Coordinates of N, CA and C in Angstrom, one line a residue:
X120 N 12.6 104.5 159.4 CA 14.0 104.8 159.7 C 14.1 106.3 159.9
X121 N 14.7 106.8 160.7 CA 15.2 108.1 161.4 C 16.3 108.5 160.1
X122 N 15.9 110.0 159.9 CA 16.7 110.7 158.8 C 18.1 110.4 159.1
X123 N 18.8 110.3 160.2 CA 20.1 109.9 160.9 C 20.5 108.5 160.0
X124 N 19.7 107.9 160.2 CA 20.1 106.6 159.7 C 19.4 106.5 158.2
X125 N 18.9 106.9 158.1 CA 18.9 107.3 156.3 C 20.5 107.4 156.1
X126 N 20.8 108.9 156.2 CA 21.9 109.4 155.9 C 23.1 108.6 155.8
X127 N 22.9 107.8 156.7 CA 23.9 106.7 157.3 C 24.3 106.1 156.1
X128 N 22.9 105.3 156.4 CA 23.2 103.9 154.8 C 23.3 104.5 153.4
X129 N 22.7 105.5 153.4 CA 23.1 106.4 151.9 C 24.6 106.5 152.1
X130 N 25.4 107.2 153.3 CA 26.7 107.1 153.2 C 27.1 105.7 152.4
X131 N 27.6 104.8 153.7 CA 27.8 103.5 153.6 C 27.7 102.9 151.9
X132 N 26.4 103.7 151.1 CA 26.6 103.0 150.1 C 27.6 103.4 149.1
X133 N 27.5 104.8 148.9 CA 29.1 105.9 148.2 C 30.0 105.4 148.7
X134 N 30.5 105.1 150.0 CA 31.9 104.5 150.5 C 32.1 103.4 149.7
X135 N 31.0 102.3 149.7 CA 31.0 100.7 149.2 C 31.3 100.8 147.8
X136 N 30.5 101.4 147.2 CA 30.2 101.4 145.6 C 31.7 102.0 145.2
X137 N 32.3 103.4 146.0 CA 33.0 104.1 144.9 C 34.5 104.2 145.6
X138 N 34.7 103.5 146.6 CA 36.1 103.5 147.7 C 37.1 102.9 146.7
X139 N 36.9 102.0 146.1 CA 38.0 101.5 145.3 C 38.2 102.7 143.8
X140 N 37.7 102.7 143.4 CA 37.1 103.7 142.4 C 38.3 105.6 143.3
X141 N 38.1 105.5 144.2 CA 38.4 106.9 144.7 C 39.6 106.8 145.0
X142 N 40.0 105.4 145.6 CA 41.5 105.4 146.0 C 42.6 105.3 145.0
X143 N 42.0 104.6 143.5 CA 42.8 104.4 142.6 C 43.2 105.9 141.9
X144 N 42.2 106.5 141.6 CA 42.3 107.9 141.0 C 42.9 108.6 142.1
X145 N 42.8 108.8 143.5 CA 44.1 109.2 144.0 C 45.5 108.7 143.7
X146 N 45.6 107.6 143.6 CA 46.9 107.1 143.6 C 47.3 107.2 142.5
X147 N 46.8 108.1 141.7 CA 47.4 108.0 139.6 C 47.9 109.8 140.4
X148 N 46.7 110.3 140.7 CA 47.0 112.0 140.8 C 48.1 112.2 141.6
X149 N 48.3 111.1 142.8 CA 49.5 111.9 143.7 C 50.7 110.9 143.7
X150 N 50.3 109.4 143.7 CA 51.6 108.7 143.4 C 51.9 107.9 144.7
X151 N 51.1 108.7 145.5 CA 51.7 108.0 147.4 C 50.7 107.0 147.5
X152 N 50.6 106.0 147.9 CA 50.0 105.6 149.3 C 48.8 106.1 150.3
X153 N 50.2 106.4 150.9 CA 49.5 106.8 152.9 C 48.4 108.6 152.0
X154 N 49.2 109.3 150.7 CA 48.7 110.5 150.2 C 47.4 110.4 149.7
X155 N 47.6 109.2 149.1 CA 46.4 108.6 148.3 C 45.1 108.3 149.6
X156 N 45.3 107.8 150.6 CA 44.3 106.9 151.6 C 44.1 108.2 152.3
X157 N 44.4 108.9 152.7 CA 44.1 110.7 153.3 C 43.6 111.0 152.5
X158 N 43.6 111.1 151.2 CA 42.8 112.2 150.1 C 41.4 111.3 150.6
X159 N 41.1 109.8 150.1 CA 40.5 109.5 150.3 C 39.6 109.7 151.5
X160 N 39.9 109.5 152.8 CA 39.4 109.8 153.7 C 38.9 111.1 154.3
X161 N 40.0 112.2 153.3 CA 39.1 113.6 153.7 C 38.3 114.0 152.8
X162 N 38.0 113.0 151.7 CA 36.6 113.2 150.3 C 35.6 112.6 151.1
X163 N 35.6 111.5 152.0 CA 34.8 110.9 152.7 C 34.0 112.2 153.9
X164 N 35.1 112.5 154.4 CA 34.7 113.7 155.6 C 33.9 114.6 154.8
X165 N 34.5 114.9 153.8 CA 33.5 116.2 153.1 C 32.6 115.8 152.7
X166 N 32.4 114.7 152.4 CA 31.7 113.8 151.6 C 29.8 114.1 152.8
X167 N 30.5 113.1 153.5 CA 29.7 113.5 155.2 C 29.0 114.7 155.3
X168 N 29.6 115.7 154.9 CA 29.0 117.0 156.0 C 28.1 117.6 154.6
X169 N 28.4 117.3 153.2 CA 27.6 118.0 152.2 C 26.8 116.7 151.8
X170 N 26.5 115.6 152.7 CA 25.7 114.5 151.8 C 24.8 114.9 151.2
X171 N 23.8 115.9 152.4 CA 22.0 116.3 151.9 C 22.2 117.6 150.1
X172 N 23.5 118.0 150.1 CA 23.7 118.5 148.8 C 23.7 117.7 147.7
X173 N 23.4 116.1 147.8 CA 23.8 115.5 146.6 C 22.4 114.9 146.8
X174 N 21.8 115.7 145.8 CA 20.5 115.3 144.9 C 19.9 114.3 144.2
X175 N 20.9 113.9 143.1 CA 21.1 113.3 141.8 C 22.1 111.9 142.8
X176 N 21.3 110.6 143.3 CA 22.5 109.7 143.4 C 23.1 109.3 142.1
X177 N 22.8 109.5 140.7 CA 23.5 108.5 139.5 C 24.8 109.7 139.6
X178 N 24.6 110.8 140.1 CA 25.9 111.5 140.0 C 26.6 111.7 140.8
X179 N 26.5 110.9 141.9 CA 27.6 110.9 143.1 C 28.8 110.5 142.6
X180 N 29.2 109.8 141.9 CA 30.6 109.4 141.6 C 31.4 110.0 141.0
X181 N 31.3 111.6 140.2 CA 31.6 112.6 139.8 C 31.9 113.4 141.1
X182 N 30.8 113.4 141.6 CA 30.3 114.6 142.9 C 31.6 114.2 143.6
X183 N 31.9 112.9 144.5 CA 32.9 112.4 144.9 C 34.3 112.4 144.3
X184 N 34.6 112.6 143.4 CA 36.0 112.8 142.6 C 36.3 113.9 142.5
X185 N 35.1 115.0 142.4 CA 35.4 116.6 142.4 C 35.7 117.0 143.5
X186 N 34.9 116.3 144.7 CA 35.8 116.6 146.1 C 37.1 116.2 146.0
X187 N 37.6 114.6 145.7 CA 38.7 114.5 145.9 C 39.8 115.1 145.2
X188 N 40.0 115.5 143.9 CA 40.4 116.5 143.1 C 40.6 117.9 143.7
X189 N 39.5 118.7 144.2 CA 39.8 119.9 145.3 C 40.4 119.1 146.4
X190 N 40.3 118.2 147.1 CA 41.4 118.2 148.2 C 43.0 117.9 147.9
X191 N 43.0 117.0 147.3 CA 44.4 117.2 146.9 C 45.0 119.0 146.1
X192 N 44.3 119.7 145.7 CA 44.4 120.7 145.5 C 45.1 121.8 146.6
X193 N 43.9 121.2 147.7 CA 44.4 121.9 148.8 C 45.5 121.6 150.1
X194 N 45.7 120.3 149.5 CA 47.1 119.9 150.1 C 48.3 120.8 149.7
X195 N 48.1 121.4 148.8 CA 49.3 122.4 147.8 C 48.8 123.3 148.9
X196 N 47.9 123.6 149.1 CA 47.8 125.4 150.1 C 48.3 125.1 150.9
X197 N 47.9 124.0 152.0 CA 48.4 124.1 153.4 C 49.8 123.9 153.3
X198 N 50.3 123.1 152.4 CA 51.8 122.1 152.6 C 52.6 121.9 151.3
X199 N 53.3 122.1 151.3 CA 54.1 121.4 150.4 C 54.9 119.6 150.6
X200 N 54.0 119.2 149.6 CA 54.0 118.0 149.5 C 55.5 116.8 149.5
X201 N 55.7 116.2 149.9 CA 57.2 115.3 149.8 C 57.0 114.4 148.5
X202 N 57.8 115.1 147.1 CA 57.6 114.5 146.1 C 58.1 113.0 145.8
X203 N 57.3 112.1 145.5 CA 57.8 111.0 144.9 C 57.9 110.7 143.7
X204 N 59.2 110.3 143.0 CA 59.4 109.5 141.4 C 58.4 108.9 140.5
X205 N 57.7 109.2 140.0 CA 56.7 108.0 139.6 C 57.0 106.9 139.2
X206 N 59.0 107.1 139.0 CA 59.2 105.5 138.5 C 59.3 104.2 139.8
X207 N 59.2 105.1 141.1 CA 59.7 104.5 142.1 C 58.2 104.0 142.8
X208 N 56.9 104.5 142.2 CA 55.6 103.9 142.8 C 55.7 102.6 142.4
X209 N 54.9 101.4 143.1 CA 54.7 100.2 143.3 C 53.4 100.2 142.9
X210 N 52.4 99.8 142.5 CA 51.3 99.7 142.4 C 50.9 98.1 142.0
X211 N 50.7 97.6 142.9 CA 50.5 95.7 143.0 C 49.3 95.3 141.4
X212 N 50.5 94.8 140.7 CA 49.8 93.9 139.7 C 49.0 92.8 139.5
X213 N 48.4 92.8 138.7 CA 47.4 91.5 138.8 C 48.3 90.0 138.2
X214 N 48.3 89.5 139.1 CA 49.2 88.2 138.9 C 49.0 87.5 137.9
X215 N 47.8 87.7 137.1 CA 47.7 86.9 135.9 C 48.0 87.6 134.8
X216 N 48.9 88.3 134.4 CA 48.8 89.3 133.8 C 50.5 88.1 133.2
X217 N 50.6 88.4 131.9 CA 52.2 87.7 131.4 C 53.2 88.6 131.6
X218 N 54.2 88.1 131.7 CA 55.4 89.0 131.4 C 55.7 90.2 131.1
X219 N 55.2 89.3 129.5 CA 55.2 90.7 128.4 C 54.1 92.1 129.0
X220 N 53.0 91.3 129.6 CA 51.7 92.4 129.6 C 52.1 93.4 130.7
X221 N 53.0 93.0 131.6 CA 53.4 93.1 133.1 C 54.4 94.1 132.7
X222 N 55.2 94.3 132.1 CA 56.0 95.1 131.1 C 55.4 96.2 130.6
X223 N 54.8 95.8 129.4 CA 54.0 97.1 128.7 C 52.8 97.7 130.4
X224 N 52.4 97.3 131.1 CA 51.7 98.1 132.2 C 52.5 99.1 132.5
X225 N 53.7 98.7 133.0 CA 54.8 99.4 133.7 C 54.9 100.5 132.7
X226 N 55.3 100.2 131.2 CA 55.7 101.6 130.7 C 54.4 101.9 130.4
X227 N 53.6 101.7 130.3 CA 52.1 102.7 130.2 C 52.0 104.0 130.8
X228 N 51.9 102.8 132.6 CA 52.1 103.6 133.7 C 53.2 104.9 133.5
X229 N 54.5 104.5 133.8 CA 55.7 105.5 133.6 C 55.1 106.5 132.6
X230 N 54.7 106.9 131.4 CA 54.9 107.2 130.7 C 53.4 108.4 130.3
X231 N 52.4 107.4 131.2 CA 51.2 108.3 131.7 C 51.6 109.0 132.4
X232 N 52.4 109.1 133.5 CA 53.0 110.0 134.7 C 54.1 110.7 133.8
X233 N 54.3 110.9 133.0 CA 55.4 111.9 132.3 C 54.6 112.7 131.7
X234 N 53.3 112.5 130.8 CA 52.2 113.6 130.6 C 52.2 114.5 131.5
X235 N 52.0 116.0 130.9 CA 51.9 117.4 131.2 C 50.6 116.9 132.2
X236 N 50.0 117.7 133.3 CA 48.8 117.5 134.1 C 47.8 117.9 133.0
X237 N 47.6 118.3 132.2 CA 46.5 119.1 131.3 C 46.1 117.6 130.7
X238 N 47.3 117.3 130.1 CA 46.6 115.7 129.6 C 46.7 114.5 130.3
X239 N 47.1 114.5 131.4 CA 47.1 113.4 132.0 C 45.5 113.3 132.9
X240 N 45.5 114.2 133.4 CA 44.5 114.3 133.8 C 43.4 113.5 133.2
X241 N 42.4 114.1 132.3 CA 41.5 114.0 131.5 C 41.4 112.6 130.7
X242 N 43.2 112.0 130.6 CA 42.9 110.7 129.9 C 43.1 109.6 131.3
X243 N 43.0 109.9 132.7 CA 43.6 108.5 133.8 C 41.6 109.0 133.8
X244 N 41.1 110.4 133.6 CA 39.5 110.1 134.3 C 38.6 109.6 133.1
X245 N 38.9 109.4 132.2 CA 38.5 108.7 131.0 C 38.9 107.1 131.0
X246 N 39.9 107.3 130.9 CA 40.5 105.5 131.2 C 40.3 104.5 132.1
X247 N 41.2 105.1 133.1 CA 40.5 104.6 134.3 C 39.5 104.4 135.6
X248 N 38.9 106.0 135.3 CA 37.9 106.0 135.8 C 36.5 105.9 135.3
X249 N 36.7 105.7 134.1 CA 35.3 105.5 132.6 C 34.5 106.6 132.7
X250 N 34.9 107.6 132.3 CA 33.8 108.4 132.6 C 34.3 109.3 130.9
X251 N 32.9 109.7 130.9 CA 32.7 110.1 128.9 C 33.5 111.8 128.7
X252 N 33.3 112.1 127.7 CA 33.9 113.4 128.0 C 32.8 114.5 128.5
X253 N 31.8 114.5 128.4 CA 30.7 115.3 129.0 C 31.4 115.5 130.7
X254 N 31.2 114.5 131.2 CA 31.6 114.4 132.9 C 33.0 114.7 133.3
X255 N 34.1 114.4 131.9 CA 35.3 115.2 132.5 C 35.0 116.7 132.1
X256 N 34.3 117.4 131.3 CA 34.5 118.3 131.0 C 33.6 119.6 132.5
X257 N 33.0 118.8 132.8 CA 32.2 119.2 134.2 C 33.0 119.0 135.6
X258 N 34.0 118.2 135.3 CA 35.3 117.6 136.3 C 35.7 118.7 136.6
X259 N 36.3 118.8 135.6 CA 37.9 119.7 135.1 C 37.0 121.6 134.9
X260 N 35.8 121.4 134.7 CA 35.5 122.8 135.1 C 36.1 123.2 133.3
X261 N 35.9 122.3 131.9 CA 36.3 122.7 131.1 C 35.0 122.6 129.7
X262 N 35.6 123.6 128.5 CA 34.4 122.7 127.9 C 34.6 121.2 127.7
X263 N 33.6 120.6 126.6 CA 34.0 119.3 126.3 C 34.8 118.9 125.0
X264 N 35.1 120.2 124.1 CA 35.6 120.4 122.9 C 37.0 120.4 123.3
X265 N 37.5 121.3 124.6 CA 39.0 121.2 124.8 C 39.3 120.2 125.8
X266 N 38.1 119.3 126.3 CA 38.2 117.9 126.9 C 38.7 117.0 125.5
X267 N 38.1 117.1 124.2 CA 38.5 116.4 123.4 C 39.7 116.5 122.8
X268 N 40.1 117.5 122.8 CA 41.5 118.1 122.1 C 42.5 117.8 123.1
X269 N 42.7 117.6 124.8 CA 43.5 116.9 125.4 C 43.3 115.8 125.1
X270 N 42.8 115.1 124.8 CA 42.1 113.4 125.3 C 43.1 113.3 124.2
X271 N 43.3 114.1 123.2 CA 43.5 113.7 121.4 C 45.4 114.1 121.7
X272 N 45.4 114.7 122.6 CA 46.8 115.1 122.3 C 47.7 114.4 123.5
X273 N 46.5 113.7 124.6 CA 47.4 113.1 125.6 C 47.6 112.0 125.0
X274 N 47.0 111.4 124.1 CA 47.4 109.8 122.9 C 48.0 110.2 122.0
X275 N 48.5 110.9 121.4 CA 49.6 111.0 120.6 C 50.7 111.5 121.0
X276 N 51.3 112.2 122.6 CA 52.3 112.3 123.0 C 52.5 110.6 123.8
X277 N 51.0 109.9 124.3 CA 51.6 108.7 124.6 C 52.0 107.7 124.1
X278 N 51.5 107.7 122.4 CA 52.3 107.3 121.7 C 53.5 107.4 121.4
X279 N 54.1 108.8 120.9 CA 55.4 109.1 120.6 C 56.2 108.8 121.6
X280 N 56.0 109.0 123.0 CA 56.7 108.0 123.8 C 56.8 107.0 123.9
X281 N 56.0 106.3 123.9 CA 56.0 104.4 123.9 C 56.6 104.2 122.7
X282 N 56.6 104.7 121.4 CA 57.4 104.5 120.5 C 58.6 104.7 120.9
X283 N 59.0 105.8 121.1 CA 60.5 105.7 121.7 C 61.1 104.6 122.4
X284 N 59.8 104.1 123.3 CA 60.4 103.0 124.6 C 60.3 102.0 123.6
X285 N 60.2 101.6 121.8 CA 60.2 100.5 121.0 C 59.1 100.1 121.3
X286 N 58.0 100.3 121.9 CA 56.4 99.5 122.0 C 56.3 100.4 120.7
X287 N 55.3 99.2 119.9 CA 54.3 99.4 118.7 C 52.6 98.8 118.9
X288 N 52.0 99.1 118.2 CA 50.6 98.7 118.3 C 49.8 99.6 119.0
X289 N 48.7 98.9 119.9 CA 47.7 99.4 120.3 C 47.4 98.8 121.7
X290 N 48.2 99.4 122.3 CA 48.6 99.1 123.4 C 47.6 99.1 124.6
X291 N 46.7 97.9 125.2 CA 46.2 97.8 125.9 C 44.7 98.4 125.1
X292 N 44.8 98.7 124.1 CA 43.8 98.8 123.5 C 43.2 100.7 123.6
X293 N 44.4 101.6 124.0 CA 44.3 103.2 124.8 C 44.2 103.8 123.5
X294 N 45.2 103.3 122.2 CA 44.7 104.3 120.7 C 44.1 103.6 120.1

């Protein structure tokens, strides 16, 4: 196989493996859509032109989120962005999910999106993107001690809010 097509299918496989994986953590960071599927697609482009930079495949999925994290970054240089509500995003539920569960998601959600960016951050790339504190702390360009000290303070402000909204327990299993 021709280095060309090497490159290729090594693409193809980061797109397959981590597309879903990229587009959700856009859509927690910016809230849009159409903002979310651009971020993605221009992590893809960069993605492209620095493939032979990525060494290490078990750490492409970091590699890939750190691009998409700097691009949405640099949507703030060029542009100022058309802000949306986070109570007004849609984000298609899993239909099996009860009432009640379908409920507590919503104020999760809401309520994650009221987090300061310092802690929201660090707990949507922990939670929902599974990744330990070592790799957010390499994310975020932070140590891993004040990776832990967000992680610790973005669950007790999202507690104190869910309390307020009358949710008790352990909510989806997050404290």
């Amino acid at each position: 196989m021709s280095n060309e097509s090497t490159r290729q299918v090594k693409f193809n496989h980061l797109a397959e493996a981590y597309g879903t994986d990229l587009y959700r953590y856009a859509m927690w960071i910016c809230g849009n859509d159409a903002l979310a599927k651009d971020l993605v697609q221009e992590t893809y482009l960069r993605a492209w032109k620095a493939l032979d930079k990525l060494k290490d495949d078990g750490a492409a999925k970091s590699w890939l989120i750190t691009i998409l994290r700097r691009e949405y970054a640099r949507t703030f240089e060029r542009k100022v962005p058309k802000f949306t509500d986070v109570d007004t995003v849609e984000v298609p539920e899993d239909s099996t999910l009860e009432p009640d569960d379908r409920v507590e998601v919503q104020l999760l959600r809401r309520n994650i999106g009221k987090l300061p960016r310092k802690y929201r951050e660090p707990l949507l790339l922990q939670v929902v993107m599974g990744h330990n504190c070592e790799e957010i702390a390499h994310l975020l360009d932070i140590s891993k001690s004040a990776v832990m000290t967000q992680l610790f303070r973005a669950r007790e402000q999202l507690r104190e809010r869910l309390q307020k909204d009358g949710v008790t327990g352990n909510v989806h299993e997050l404290f």
